mmCIF file of C-alpha atoms (C1' of nucleotides) in Angstrom:
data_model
loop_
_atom_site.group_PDB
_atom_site.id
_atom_site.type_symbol
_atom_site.label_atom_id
_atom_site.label_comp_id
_atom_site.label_asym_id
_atom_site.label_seq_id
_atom_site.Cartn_x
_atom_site.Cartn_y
_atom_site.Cartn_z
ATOM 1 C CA UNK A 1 23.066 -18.541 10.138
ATOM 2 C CA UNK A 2 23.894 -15.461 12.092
ATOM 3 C CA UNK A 3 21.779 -12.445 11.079
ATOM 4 C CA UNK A 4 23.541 -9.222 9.274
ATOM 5 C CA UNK A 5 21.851 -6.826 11.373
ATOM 6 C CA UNK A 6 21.313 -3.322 9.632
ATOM 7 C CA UNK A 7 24.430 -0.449 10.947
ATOM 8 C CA UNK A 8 23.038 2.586 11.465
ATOM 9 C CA UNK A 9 22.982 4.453 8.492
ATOM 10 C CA UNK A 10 20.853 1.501 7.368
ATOM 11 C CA UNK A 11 18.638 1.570 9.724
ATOM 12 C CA UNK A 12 18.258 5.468 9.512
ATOM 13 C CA UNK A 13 17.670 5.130 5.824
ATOM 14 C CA UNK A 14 15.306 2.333 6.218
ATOM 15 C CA UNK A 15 13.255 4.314 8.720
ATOM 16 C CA UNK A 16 12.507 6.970 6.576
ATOM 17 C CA UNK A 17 11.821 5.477 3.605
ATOM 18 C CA UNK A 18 9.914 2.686 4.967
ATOM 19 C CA UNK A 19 8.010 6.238 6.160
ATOM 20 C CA UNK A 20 7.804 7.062 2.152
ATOM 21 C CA UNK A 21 6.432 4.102 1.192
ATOM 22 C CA UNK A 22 3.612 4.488 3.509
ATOM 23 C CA UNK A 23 2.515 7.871 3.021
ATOM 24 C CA UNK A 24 3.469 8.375 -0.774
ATOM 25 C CA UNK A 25 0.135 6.127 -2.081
ATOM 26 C CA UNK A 26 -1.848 7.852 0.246
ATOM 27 C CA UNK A 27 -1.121 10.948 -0.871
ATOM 28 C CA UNK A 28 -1.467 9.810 -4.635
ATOM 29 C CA UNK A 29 -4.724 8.224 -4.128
ATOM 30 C CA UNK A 30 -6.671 11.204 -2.189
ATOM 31 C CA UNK A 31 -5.643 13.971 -4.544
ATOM 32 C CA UNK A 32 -6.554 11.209 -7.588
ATOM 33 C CA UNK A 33 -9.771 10.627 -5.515
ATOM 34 C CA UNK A 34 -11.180 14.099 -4.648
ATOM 35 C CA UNK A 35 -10.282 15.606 -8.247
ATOM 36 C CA UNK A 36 -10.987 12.177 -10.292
ATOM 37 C CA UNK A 37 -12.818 10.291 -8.241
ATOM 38 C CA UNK A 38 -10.372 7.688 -9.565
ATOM 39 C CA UNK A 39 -7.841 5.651 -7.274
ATOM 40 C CA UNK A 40 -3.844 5.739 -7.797
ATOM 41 C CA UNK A 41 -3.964 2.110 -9.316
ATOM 42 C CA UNK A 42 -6.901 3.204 -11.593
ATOM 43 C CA UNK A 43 -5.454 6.021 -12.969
ATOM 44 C CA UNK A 44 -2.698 4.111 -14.019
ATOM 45 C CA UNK A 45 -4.227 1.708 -15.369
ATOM 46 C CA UNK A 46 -6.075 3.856 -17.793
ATOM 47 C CA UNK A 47 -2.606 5.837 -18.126
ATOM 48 C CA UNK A 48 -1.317 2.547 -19.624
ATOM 49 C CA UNK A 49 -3.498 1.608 -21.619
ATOM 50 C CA UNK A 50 -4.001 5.197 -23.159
ATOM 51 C CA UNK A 51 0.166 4.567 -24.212
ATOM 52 C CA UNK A 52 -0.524 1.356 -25.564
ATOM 53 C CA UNK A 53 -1.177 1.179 -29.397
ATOM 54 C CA UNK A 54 -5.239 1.051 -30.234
ATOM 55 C CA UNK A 55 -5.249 1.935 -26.528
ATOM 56 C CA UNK A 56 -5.410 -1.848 -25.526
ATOM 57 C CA UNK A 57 -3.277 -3.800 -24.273
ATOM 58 C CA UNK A 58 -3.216 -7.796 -22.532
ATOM 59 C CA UNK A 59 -4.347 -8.148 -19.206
ATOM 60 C CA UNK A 60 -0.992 -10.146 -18.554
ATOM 61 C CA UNK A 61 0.605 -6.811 -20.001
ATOM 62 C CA UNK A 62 -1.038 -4.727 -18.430
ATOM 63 C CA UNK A 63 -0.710 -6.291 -15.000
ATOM 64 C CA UNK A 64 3.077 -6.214 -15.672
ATOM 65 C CA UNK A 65 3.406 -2.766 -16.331
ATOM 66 C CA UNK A 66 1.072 -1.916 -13.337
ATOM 67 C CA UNK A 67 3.155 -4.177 -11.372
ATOM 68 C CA UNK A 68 -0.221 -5.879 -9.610
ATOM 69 C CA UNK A 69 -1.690 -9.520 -9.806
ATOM 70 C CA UNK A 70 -3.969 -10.490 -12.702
ATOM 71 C CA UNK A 71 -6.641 -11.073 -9.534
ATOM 72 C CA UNK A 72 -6.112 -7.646 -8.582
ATOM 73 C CA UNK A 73 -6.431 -5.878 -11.994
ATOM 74 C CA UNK A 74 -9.281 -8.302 -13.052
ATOM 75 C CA UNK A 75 -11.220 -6.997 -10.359
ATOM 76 C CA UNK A 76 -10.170 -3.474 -10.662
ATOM 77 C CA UNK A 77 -10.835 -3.707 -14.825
ATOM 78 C CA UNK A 78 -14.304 -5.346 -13.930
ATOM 79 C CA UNK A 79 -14.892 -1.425 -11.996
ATOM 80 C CA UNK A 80 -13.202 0.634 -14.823
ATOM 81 C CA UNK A 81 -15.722 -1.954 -17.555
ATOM 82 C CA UNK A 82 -19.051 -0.901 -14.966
ATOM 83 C CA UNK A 83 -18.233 2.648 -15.269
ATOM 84 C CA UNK A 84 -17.646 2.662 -19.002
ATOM 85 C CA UNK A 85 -13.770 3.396 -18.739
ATOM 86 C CA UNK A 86 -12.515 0.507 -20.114
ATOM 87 C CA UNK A 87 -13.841 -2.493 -22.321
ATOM 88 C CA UNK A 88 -13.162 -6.162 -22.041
ATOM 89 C CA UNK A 89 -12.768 -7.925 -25.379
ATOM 90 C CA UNK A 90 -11.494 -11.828 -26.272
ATOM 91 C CA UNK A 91 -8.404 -12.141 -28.067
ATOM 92 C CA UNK A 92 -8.241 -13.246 -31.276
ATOM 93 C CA UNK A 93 -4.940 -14.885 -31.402
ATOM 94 C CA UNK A 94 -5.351 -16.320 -27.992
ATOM 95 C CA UNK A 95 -8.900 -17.833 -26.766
ATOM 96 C CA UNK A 96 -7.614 -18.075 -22.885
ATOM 97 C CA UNK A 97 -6.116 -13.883 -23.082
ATOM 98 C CA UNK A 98 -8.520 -10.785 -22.677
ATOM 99 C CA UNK A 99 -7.511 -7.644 -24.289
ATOM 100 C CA UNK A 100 -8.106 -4.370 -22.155
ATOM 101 C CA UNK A 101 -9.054 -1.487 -24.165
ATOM 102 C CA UNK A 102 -9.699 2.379 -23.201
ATOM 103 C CA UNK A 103 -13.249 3.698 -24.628
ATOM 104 C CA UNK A 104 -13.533 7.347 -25.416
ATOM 105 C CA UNK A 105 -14.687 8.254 -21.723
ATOM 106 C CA UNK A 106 -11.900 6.450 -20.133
ATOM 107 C CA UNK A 107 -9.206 8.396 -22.388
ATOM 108 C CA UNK A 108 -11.104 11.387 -21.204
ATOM 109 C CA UNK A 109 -10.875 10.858 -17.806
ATOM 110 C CA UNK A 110 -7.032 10.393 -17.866
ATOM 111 C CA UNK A 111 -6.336 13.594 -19.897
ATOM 112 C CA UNK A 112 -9.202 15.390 -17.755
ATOM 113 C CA UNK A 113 -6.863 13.841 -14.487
ATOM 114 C CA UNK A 114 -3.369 13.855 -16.023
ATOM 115 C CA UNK A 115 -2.593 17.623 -14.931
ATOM 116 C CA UNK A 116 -3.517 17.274 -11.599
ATOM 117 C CA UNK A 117 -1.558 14.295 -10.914
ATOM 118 C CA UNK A 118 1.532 15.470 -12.568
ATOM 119 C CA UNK A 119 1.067 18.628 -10.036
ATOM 120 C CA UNK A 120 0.905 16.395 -7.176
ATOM 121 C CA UNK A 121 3.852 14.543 -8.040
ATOM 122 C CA UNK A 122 5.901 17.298 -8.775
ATOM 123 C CA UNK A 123 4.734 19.094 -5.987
ATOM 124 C CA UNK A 124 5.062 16.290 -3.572
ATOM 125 C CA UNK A 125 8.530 14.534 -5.166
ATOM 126 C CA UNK A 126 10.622 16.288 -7.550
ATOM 127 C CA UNK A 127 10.221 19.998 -6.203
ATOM 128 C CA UNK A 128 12.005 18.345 -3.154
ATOM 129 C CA UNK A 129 15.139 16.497 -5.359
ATOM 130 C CA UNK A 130 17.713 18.621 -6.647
ATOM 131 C CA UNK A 131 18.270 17.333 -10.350
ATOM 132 C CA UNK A 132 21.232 14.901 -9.081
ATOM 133 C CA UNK A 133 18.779 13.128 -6.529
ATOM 134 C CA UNK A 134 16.333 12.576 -9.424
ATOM 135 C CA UNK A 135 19.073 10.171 -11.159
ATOM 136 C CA UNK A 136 20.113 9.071 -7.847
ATOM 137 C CA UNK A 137 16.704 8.109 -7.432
ATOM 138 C CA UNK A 138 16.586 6.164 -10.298
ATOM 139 C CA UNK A 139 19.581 4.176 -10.004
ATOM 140 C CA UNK A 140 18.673 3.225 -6.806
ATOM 141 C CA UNK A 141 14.735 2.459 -7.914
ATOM 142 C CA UNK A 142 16.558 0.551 -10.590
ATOM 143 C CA UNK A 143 18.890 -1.666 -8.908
ATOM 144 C CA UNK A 144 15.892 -2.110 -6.167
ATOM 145 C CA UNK A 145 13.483 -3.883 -8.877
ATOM 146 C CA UNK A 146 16.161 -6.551 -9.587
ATOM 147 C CA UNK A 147 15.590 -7.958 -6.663
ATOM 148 C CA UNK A 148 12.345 -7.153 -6.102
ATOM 149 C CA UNK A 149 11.033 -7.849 -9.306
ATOM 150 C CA UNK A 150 13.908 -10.298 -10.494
ATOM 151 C CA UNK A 151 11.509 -11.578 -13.795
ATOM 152 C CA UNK A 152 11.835 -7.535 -14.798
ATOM 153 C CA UNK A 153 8.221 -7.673 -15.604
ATOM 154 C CA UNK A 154 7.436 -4.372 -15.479
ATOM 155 C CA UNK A 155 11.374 -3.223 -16.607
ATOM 156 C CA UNK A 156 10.089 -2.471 -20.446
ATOM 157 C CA UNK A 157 12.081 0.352 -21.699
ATOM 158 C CA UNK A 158 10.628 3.090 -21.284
ATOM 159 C CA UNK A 159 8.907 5.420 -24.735
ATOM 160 C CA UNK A 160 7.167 8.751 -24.449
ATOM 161 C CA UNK A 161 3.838 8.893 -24.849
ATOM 162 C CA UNK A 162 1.251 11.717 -25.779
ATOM 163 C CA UNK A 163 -0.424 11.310 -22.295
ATOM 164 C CA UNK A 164 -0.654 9.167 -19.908
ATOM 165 C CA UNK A 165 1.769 7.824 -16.515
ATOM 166 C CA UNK A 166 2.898 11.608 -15.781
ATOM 167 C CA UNK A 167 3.563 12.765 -19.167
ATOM 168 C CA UNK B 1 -2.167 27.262 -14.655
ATOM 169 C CA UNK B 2 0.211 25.276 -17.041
ATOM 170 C CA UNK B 3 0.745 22.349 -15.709
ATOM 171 C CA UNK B 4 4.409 21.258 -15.170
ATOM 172 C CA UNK B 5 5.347 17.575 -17.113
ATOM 173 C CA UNK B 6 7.726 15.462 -16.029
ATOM 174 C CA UNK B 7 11.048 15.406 -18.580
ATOM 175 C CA UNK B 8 11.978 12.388 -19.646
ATOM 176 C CA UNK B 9 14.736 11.561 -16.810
ATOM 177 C CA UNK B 10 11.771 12.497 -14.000
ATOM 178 C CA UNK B 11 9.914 10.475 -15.911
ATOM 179 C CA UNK B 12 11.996 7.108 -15.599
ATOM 180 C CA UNK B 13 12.519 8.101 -11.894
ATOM 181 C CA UNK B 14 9.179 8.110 -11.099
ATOM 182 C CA UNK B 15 7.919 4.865 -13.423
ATOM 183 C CA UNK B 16 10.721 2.740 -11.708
ATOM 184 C CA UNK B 17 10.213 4.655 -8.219
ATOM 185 C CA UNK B 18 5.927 3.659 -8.373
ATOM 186 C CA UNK B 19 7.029 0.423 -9.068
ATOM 187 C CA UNK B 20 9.328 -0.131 -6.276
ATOM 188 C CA UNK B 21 6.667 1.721 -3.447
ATOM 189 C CA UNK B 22 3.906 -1.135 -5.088
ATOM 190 C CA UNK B 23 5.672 -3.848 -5.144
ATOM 191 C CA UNK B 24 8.275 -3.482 -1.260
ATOM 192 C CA UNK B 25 5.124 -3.977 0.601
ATOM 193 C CA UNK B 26 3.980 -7.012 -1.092
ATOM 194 C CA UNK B 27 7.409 -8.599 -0.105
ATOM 195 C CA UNK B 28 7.394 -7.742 3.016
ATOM 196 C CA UNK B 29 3.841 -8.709 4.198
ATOM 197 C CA UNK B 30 4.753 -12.116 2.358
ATOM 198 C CA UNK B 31 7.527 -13.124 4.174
ATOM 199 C CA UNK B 32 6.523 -11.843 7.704
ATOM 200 C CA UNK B 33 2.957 -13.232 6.855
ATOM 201 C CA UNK B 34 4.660 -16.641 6.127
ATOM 202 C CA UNK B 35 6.837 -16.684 9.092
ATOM 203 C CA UNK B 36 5.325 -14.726 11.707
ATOM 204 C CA UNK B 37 1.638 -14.605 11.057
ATOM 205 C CA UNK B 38 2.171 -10.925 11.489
ATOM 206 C CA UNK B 39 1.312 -8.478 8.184
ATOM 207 C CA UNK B 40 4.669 -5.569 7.922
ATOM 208 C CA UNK B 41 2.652 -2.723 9.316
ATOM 209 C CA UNK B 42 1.289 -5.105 12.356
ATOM 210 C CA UNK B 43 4.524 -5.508 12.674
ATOM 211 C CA UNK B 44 5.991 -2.528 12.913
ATOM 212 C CA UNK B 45 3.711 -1.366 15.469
ATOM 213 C CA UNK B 46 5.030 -4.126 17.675
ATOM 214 C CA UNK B 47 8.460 -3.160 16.852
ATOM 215 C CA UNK B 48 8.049 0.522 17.810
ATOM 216 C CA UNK B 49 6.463 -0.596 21.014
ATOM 217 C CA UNK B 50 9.534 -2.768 21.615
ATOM 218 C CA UNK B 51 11.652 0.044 21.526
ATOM 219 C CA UNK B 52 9.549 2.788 24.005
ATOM 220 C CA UNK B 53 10.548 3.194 27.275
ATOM 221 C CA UNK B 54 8.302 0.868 29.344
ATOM 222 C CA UNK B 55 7.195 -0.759 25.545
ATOM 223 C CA UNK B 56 4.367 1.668 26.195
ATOM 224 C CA UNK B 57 3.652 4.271 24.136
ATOM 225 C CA UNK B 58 0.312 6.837 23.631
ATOM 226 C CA UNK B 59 -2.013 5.682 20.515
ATOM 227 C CA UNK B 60 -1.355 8.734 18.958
ATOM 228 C CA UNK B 61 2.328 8.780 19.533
ATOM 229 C CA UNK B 62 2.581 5.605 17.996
ATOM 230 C CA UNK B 63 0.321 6.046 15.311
ATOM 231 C CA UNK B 64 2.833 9.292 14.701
ATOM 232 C CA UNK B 65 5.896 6.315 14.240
ATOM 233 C CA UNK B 66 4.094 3.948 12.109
ATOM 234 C CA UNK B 67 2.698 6.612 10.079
ATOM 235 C CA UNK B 68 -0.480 5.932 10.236
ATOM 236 C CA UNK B 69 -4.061 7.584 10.806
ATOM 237 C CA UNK B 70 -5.327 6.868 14.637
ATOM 238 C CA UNK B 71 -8.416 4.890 12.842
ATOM 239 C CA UNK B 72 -6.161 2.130 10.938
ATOM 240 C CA UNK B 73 -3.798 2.179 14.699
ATOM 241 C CA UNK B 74 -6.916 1.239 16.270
ATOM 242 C CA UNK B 75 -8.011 -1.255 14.055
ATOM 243 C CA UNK B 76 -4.746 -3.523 14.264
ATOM 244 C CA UNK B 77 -4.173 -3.006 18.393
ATOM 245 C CA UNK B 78 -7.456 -4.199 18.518
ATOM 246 C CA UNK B 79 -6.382 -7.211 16.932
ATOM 247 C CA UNK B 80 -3.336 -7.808 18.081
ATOM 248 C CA UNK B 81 -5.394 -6.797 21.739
ATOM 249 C CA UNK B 82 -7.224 -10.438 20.672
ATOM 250 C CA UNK B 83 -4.268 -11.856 19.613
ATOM 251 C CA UNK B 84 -2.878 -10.991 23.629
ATOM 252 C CA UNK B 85 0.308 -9.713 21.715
ATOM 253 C CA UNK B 86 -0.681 -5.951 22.753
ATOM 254 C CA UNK B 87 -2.360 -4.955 25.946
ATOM 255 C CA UNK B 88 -4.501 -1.463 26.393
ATOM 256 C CA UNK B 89 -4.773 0.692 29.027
ATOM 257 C CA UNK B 90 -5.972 3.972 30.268
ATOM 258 C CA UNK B 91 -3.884 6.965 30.135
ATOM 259 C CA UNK B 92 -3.707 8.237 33.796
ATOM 260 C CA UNK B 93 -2.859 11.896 32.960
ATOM 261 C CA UNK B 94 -5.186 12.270 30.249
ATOM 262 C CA UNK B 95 -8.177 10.334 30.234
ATOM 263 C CA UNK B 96 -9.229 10.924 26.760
ATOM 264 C CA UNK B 97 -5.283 8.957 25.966
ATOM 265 C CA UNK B 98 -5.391 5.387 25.440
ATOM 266 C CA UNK B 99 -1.639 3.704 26.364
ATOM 267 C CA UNK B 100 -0.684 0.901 23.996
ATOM 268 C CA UNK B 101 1.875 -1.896 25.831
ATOM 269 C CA UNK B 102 3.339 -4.747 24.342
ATOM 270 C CA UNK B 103 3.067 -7.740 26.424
ATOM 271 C CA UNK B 104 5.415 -10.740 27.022
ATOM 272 C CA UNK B 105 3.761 -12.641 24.098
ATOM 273 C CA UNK B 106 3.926 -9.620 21.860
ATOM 274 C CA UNK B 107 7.870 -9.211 22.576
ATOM 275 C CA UNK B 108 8.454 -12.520 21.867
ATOM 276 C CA UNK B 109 6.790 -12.302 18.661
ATOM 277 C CA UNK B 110 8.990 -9.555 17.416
ATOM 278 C CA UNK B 111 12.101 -11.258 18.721
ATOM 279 C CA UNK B 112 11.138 -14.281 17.020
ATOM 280 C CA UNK B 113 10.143 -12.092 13.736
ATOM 281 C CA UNK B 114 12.657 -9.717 13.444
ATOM 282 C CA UNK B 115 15.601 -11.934 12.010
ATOM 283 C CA UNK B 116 13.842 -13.311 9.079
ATOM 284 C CA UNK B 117 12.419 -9.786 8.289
ATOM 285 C CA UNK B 118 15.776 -8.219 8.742
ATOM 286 C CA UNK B 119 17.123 -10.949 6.307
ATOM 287 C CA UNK B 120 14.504 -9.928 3.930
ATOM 288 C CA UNK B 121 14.913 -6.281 4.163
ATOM 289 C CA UNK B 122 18.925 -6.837 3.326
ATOM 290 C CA UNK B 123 18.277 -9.253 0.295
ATOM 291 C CA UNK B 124 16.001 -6.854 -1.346
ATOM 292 C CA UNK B 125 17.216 -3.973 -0.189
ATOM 293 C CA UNK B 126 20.405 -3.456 1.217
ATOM 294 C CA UNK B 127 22.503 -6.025 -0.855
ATOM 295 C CA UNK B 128 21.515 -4.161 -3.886
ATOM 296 C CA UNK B 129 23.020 -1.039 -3.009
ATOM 297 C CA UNK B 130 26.215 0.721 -2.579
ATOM 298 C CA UNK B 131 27.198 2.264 0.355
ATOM 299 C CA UNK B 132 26.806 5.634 -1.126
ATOM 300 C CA UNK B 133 23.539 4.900 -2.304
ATOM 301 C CA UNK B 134 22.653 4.225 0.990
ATOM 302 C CA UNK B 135 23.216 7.530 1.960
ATOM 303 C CA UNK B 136 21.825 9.041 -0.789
ATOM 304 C CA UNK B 137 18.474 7.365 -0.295
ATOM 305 C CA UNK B 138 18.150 9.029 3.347
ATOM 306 C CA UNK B 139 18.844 12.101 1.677
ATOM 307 C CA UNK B 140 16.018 11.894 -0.719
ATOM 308 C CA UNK B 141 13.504 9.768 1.437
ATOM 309 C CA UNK B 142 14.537 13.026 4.264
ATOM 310 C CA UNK B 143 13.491 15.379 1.126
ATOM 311 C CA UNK B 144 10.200 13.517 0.674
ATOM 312 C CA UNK B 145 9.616 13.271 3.863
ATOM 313 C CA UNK B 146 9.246 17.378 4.348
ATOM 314 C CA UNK B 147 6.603 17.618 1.932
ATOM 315 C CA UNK B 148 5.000 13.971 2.556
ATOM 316 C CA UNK B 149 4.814 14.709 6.189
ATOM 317 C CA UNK B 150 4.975 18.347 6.759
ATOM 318 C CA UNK B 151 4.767 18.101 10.134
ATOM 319 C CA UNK B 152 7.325 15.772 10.515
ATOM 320 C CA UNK B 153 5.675 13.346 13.171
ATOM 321 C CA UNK B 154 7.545 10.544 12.312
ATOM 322 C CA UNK B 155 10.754 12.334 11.642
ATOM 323 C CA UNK B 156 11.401 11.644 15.798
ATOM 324 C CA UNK B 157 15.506 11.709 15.744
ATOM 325 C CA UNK B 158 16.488 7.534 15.964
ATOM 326 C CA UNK B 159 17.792 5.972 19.116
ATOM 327 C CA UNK B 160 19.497 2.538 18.889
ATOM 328 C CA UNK B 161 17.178 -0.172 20.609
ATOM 329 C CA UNK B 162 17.675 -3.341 21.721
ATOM 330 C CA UNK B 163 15.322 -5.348 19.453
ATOM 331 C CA UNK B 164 13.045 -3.631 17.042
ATOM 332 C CA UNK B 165 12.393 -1.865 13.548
ATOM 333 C CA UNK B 166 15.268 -3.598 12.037
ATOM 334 C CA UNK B 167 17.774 -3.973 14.880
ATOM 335 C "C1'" DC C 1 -17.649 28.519 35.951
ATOM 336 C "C1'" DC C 2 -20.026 27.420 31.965
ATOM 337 C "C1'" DT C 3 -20.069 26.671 27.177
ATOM 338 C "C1'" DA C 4 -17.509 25.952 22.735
ATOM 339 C "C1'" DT C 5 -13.878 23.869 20.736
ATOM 340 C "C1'" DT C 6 -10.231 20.822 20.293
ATOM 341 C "C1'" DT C 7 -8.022 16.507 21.167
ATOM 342 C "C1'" DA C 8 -7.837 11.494 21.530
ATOM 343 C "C1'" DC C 9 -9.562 8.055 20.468
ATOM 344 C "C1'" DT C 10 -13.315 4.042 18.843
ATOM 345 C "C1'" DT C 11 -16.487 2.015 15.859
ATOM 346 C "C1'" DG C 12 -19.341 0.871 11.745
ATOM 347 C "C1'" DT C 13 -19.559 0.676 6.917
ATOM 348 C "C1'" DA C 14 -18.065 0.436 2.529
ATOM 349 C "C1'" DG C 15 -14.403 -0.181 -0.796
ATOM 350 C "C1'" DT C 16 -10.008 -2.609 -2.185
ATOM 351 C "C1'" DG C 17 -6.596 -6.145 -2.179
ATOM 352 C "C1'" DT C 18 -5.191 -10.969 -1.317
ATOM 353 C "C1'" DC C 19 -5.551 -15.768 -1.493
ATOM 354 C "C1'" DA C 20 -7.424 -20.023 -3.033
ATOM 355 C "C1'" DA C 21 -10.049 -22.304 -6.165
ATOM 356 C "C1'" DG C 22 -12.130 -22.850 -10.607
ATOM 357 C "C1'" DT C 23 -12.469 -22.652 -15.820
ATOM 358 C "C1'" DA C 24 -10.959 -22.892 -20.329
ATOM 359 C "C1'" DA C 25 -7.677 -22.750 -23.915
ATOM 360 C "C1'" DA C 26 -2.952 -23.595 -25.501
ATOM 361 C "C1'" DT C 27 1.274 -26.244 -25.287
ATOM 362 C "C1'" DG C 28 4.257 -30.297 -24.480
ATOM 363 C "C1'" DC C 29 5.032 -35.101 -24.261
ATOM 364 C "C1'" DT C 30 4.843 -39.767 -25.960
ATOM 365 C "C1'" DA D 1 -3.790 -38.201 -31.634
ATOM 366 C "C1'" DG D 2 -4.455 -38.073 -26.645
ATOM 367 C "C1'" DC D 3 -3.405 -36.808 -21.979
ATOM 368 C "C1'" DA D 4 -0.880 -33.861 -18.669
ATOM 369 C "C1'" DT D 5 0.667 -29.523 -17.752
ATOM 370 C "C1'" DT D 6 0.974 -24.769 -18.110
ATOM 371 C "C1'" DT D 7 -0.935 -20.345 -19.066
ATOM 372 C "C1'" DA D 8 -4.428 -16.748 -18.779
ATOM 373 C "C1'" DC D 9 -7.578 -15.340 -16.735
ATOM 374 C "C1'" DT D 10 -12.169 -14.944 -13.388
ATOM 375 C "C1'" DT D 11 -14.529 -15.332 -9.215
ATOM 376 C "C1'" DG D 12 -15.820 -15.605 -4.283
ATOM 377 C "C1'" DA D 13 -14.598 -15.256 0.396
ATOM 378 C "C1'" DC D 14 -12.103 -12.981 3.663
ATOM 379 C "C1'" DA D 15 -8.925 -9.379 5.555
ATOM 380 C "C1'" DC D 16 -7.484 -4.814 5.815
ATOM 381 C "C1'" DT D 17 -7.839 0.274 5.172
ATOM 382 C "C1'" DA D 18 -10.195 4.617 4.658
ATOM 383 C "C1'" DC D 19 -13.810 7.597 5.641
ATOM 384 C "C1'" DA D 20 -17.414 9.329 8.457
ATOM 385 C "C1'" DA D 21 -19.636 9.664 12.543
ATOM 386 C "C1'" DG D 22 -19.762 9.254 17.456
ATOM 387 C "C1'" DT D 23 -18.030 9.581 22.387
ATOM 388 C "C1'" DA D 24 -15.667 11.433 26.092
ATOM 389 C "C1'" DA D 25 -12.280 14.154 28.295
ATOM 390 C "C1'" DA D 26 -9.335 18.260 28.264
ATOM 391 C "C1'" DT D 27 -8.641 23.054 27.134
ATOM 392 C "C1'" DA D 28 -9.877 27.821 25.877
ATOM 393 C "C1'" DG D 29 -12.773 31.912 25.969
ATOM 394 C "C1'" DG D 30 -15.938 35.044 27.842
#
DNA sequence: CCTATTTACTTGTAGTGTCAAGTAAATGCT
DNA sequence: AGCATTTACTTGACACTACAAGTAAATAGG
């Protein structure tokens, strides 16, 4: 089968965003780092889990809405548990699940880092969309996960929380 | 300060947008790891090699296209250095410069890469959006780009090549 | 021209993510 | 009920990236 080449407004767009998707986490991750000494990834995590009633949540869940690997979050939960951010516990309606919950500290350190993420993201993203490209954004972010994340794991519909993602 | 939330339709944006920058990469390292023994970023580098004049370009030049720091660059040339894909040599009009070449092995391993990556880049990308949304994601990955990369070294104006990013 | 600074890398270490394998509980089949 | 399979993790090894420090050449200042 012949390839489908990309034209060249394909390309162009592919170029630069390709160029987004590098340098977005990195940007997320020192400012997250140096004020919070938390990653991206981490911060989210807790930012999940501080949404989630009784702050806890599955690790299957919470992988989902993270959009990473049970390997990947056990290992980064197994961090957040050493440094008293998050505790493991054994599910009671299921012997083979772990439930993830936020302790006090860990809800403090995403309030305490919840302002200065929100500034980097709206400095970084959304000061540069005019309110159209926001929606555009999302459509396009939308119809991107159905292929990308066909199961629409992570596609829950979305509630407002009191703190947490970028509240 | 007061810091600035996010409304609700920022909000969504960004939720579905995270999701999208965590889990592109994954897909595309999969596929091109699968096929091509090559991870994306390794190769992109080749691919941005393929398309220099000469397929020679400065470290630092090319670290500027793949949007990377100089220590990650030097990290995977070194490998694919081993791997006989990449040759190094010494700048002759600056000898602090280190000139990265791709060599007959490394050209046919883009050649031989690039239409199963294309192919993966459309299905996942491309085939879920409109033209117009085409457009309108260079627009807003252009916008990002200004305050992601204020300096704009990867923002080099495109030229058409014969085999490379996405050909 | 001689020294200070900047530029262009390279390298080592430490932290994170991925992949493969392993464990244990729940579910499905007969 | 009993065995096979699937689900829900956990873990260890390895690969990759970031950060910090180091080297060497070019440039800038006095």
């Amino acid at each position: 089968m012949r390839t489908r080449w990309l034209d060249d407004a394909e390309l162009d767009a592919w170029v630069r965003f390709i160029a987004v998707v590098e340098l977005l986490p990195g940007v997320l991750d020192t400012q997250l780092r140096r004020d919070s000494d938390l990653t991206h990834f981490e911060y989210y995590v807790l930012a999940m889990l501080s949404e989630a009633p009784d702050r806890t949540l599955r690790m299957t869940h919470l992988a989902a809405r993270t959009n990473a690997t049970l390997a990947r979050l056990s290992h980064v939960v197994s961090r957040l548990e050493a440094r008293g951010l998050v505790r493991r516990t054994p599910c009671p309606e299921d012997g083979r699940a772990t439930n993830a919950s936020l302790t006090e500290d860990g809800w403090a350190a995403v309030v305490a880092a919840a302002p200065g993420h929100v500034e980097t993201v709206r400095s970084h993203v959304f000061d540069a969309l005019r309110p159209e490209q926001v929606d555009q954004l999302r459509e396009i972010a939308t119809a991107l996960l159905t292929k990308l994340d066909p199961e629409g794991r992570m596609t829950t519909p979305y509630r407002r929380p009191r703190a947490g993602a970028a509240r």
